Amino acid sequence: MPARRCVIFAGGELSELYLRELDKEDYIIGADRGALFLISHGIIPDIAVGDFDSITPEEFKLIEEQCPKVIACDPVDKDLTDSELALDLAIETQPEDILLFGVTGTRIDHTLAGIQMMARALQRQIRCSVMDLNNYITITGSQALVQERGYTYVSLVPVTPEVTGITLQGFQYPLTEATLKLGQSLGISNRLTSPTGTVTIQSGLLLIIQSKD
């Protein structure tokens, strides 16, 4: 039976606060240092994957001993990041949702790649989100519900060159059949006016970023 939700812990910035988001029914994947983070906090991931080049041989041995399944790859001869390897494994489980931690951090290249790869899950009709201490990011190609999660702002950022037919309900600054083009800031720093808002678009791919300082 497919897991309802798959949660990935990658090797970027991680916090113990993320562990509060876990449910006992979650299917958990640890990517590289993310697997070590989980084990060090008493959580055994269902799978550990990556090149494990950011941990010591002793730490990797601990992961091998604790995890029921470990997929290790060569750090040089690989085409995918550890986060993307984990996402592929998550998609294979055919969950309803995928939640990613540790894909944001000081490396802007890894952060952008981690956010953009959510589109791959969306192509399989799987809801996908990236979460860190200051942001909760989702992606939509049709309609999305935005729940009040304690963040101050809601921003809309196009992934495709153009996103058309943007209609907002439950927001301080409503839009009706609007168009956002790549590079425009019209969708930045909106706010919810109710516990749940609705974002509907007609074409394109749109990031929905809930954030706080």
CSV table of C-alpha atoms in Angstrom, one decimal:
chain,number,residue,atom,x,y,z
A,1,MET,CA,0.0,0.0,0.0
A,2,PRO,CA,1.5,3.4,-1.0
A,3,ALA,CA,2.5,5.7,1.9
A,4,ARG,CA,0.2,8.7,2.4
A,5,ARG,CA,3.2,11.0,2.8
A,6,CYS,CA,6.9,10.6,2.2
A,7,VAL,CA,9.3,12.9,4.2
A,8,ILE,CA,12.8,13.6,3.0
A,9,PHE,CA,15.6,14.9,5.2
A,10,ALA,CA,18.4,16.2,3.0
A,11,GLY,CA,21.8,17.4,3.9
A,12,GLY,CA,21.2,21.2,4.0
A,13,GLU,CA,20.1,23.2,7.1
A,14,LEU,CA,18.3,21.0,9.5
A,15,SER,CA,16.6,21.7,12.9
A,16,GLU,CA,15.2,19.5,15.7
A,17,LEU,CA,12.0,21.5,15.2
A,18,TYR,CA,11.4,19.6,11.9
A,19,LEU,CA,11.0,16.4,13.9
A,20,ARG,CA,7.7,17.8,15.3
A,21,GLU,CA,6.3,17.6,11.8
A,22,LEU,CA,6.7,13.8,11.5
A,23,ASP,CA,3.8,11.4,11.8
A,24,LYS,CA,4.2,7.8,12.7
A,25,GLU,CA,2.7,6.8,9.3
A,26,ASP,CA,5.3,8.7,7.3
A,27,TYR,CA,7.7,7.0,5.0
A,28,ILE,CA,11.1,8.6,5.8
A,29,ILE,CA,14.1,9.0,3.5
A,30,GLY,CA,17.4,10.3,4.7
A,31,ALA,CA,19.7,11.8,2.0
A,32,ASP,CA,23.4,11.9,2.9
A,33,ARG,CA,23.9,13.9,6.1
A,34,GLY,CA,20.1,14.0,6.5
A,35,ALA,CA,20.2,10.2,7.4
A,36,LEU,CA,22.8,10.9,10.1
A,37,PHE,CA,20.7,13.7,11.5
A,38,LEU,CA,17.7,11.5,11.8
A,39,ILE,CA,19.6,8.6,13.5
A,40,SER,CA,21.3,11.0,15.9
A,41,HIS,CA,17.8,12.1,17.0
A,42,GLY,CA,16.4,8.6,17.4
A,43,ILE,CA,14.6,8.4,14.1
A,44,ILE,CA,15.4,5.5,11.8
A,45,PRO,CA,14.7,6.4,8.1
A,46,ASP,CA,13.2,3.7,5.9
A,47,ILE,CA,15.9,4.4,3.3
A,48,ALA,CA,19.2,6.2,3.4
A,49,VAL,CA,20.6,7.4,0.0
A,50,GLY,CA,23.4,9.5,-1.3
A,51,ASP,CA,27.2,9.6,-1.9
A,52,PHE,CA,27.7,10.2,1.8
A,53,ASP,CA,30.7,12.4,1.1
A,54,SER,CA,29.8,14.9,3.8
A,55,ILE,CA,30.2,12.4,6.7
A,56,THR,CA,33.0,10.3,8.1
A,57,PRO,CA,33.5,6.5,7.5
A,58,GLU,CA,32.5,5.9,11.1
A,59,GLU,CA,29.3,7.9,10.7
A,60,PHE,CA,28.5,6.0,7.4
A,61,LYS,CA,29.0,2.7,9.2
A,62,LEU,CA,26.4,3.8,11.8
A,63,ILE,CA,23.9,4.5,9.1
A,64,GLU,CA,24.5,1.1,7.5
A,65,GLU,CA,24.0,-0.5,10.9
A,66,GLN,CA,20.8,1.4,11.7
A,67,CYS,CA,18.9,1.7,8.4
A,68,PRO,CA,17.0,-1.2,6.9
A,69,LYS,CA,18.1,-0.1,3.4
A,70,VAL,CA,21.1,2.0,2.3
A,71,ILE,CA,21.7,3.1,-1.3
A,72,ALA,CA,25.2,4.5,-1.7
A,73,CYS,CA,26.5,5.9,-5.0
A,74,ASP,CA,29.9,7.2,-6.2
A,75,PRO,CA,30.3,10.9,-5.4
A,76,VAL,CA,32.0,11.6,-8.7
A,77,ASP,CA,30.2,9.3,-11.2
A,78,LYS,CA,26.6,10.5,-10.6
A,79,ASP,CA,24.3,12.9,-12.4
A,80,LEU,CA,21.8,13.6,-9.6
A,81,THR,CA,22.1,15.5,-6.3
A,82,ASP,CA,21.5,13.4,-3.2
A,83,SER,CA,18.2,15.3,-2.8
A,84,GLU,CA,17.1,14.4,-6.3
A,85,LEU,CA,18.0,10.7,-5.7
A,86,ALA,CA,15.8,10.8,-2.6
A,87,LEU,CA,13.0,12.5,-4.5
A,88,ASP,CA,13.1,9.8,-7.2
A,89,LEU,CA,12.8,7.1,-4.4
A,90,ALA,CA,9.9,9.1,-2.8
A,91,ILE,CA,8.0,9.3,-6.1
A,92,GLU,CA,8.4,5.5,-6.6
A,93,THR,CA,6.4,5.0,-3.4
A,94,GLN,CA,3.5,6.8,-5.0
A,95,PRO,CA,2.5,8.9,-2.0
A,96,GLU,CA,-0.1,11.6,-1.8
A,97,ASP,CA,2.4,14.1,-0.5
A,98,ILE,CA,6.1,14.7,-0.4
A,99,LEU,CA,7.7,17.0,2.2
A,100,LEU,CA,11.3,18.0,2.0
A,101,PHE,CA,13.6,19.3,4.8
A,102,GLY,CA,17.2,20.3,4.4
A,103,VAL,CA,17.1,21.3,0.8
A,104,THR,CA,17.7,25.0,1.6
A,105,GLY,CA,20.8,26.6,3.0
A,106,THR,CA,23.9,28.6,2.2
A,107,ARG,CA,24.3,27.0,-1.2
A,108,ILE,CA,22.0,28.9,-3.5
A,109,ASP,CA,22.5,26.4,-6.3
A,110,HIS,CA,21.4,23.5,-4.2
A,111,THR,CA,18.5,25.6,-2.8
A,112,LEU,CA,17.2,26.6,-6.2
A,113,ALA,CA,17.6,23.0,-7.5
A,114,GLY,CA,15.8,21.6,-4.5
A,115,ILE,CA,12.9,24.0,-4.9
A,116,GLN,CA,12.6,23.6,-8.7
A,117,MET,CA,12.6,19.8,-8.5
A,118,MET,CA,9.2,19.9,-6.9
A,119,ALA,CA,7.9,20.2,-10.4
A,120,ARG,CA,8.9,16.6,-11.1
A,121,ALA,CA,6.5,15.4,-8.3
A,122,LEU,CA,3.8,17.7,-9.6
A,123,GLN,CA,4.1,15.9,-13.0
A,124,ARG,CA,3.1,12.7,-11.3
A,125,GLN,CA,0.1,14.4,-9.6
A,126,ILE,CA,1.9,14.3,-6.2
A,127,ARG,CA,1.7,17.3,-3.9
A,128,CYS,CA,5.2,18.4,-2.9
A,129,SER,CA,6.5,21.0,-0.4
A,130,VAL,CA,9.8,22.4,0.9
A,131,MET,CA,9.9,23.6,4.5
A,132,ASP,CA,12.5,25.3,6.6
A,133,LEU,CA,12.4,27.6,9.7
A,134,ASN,CA,11.4,30.6,7.7
A,135,ASN,CA,9.6,29.3,4.6
A,136,TYR,CA,7.0,26.8,3.4
A,137,ILE,CA,7.0,26.4,-0.3
A,138,THR,CA,4.6,24.6,-2.6
A,139,ILE,CA,4.1,24.5,-6.4
A,140,THR,CA,0.9,24.4,-8.5
A,141,GLY,CA,-0.1,24.1,-12.1
A,142,SER,CA,-3.8,24.4,-11.4
A,143,GLN,CA,-5.2,25.1,-8.0
A,144,ALA,CA,-3.8,25.1,-4.4
A,145,LEU,CA,-5.2,25.7,-1.0
A,146,VAL,CA,-2.9,27.9,1.2
A,147,GLN,CA,-3.3,27.2,4.9
A,148,GLU,CA,-2.4,29.7,7.6
A,149,ARG,CA,0.8,28.1,9.2
A,150,GLY,CA,2.1,30.9,11.3
A,151,TYR,CA,4.0,32.6,8.4
A,152,THR,CA,3.6,36.4,7.8
A,153,TYR,CA,3.6,36.6,4.0
A,154,VAL,CA,2.5,34.7,0.9
A,155,SER,CA,4.4,35.3,-2.3
A,156,LEU,CA,3.7,34.0,-5.8
A,157,VAL,CA,6.8,33.4,-8.0
A,158,PRO,CA,6.5,32.1,-11.6
A,159,VAL,CA,8.6,29.1,-12.5
A,160,THR,CA,7.6,29.2,-16.2
A,161,PRO,CA,8.2,32.3,-18.3
A,162,GLU,CA,4.5,33.2,-17.9
A,163,VAL,CA,1.7,32.2,-15.5
A,164,THR,CA,-1.8,33.2,-16.6
A,165,GLY,CA,-5.3,33.3,-15.1
A,166,ILE,CA,-4.1,33.8,-11.6
A,167,THR,CA,-7.1,34.3,-9.2
A,168,LEU,CA,-6.7,34.7,-5.5
A,169,GLN,CA,-9.4,34.2,-2.8
A,170,GLY,CA,-8.9,34.9,0.9
A,171,PHE,CA,-5.9,37.3,0.4
A,172,GLN,CA,-5.4,40.9,1.4
A,173,TYR,CA,-4.5,41.8,-2.2
A,174,PRO,CA,-6.8,39.8,-4.5
A,175,LEU,CA,-6.1,39.0,-8.1
A,176,THR,CA,-8.6,38.0,-10.9
A,177,GLU,CA,-7.4,36.4,-14.1
A,178,ALA,CA,-4.0,38.1,-13.7
A,179,THR,CA,-0.7,37.2,-15.5
A,180,LEU,CA,2.7,37.0,-13.9
A,181,LYS,CA,5.8,36.9,-15.9
A,182,LEU,CA,9.2,35.6,-14.9
A,183,GLY,CA,11.1,38.4,-13.1
A,184,GLN,CA,8.0,40.4,-12.0
A,185,SER,CA,7.5,41.2,-8.3
A,186,LEU,CA,3.7,41.7,-8.4
A,187,GLY,CA,3.1,38.6,-6.4
A,188,ILE,CA,5.5,39.3,-3.5
A,189,SER,CA,4.4,39.8,0.1
A,190,ASN,CA,0.7,39.2,0.0
A,191,ARG,CA,-1.2,38.1,3.2
A,192,LEU,CA,-4.0,35.7,4.1
A,193,THR,CA,-7.2,37.3,5.4
A,194,SER,CA,-8.7,33.9,6.4
A,195,PRO,CA,-7.4,30.6,7.7
A,196,THR,CA,-7.3,29.2,4.2
A,197,GLY,CA,-6.8,31.0,0.9
A,198,THR,CA,-7.1,29.6,-2.7
A,199,VAL,CA,-4.7,30.2,-5.6
A,200,THR,CA,-6.1,29.2,-9.0
A,201,ILE,CA,-4.1,29.5,-12.3
A,202,GLN,CA,-4.9,28.6,-15.9
A,203,SER,CA,-1.5,27.9,-17.3
A,204,GLY,CA,2.1,27.7,-16.2
A,205,LEU,CA,3.8,26.7,-13.0
A,206,LEU,CA,3.7,28.9,-9.9
A,207,LEU,CA,5.6,28.7,-6.6
A,208,ILE,CA,3.6,29.6,-3.5
A,209,ILE,CA,6.0,30.8,-0.8
A,210,GLN,CA,4.8,31.3,2.8
A,211,SER,CA,7.5,33.2,4.7
A,212,LYS,CA,8.5,35.1,7.8
A,213,ASP,CA,11.6,37.0,8.9
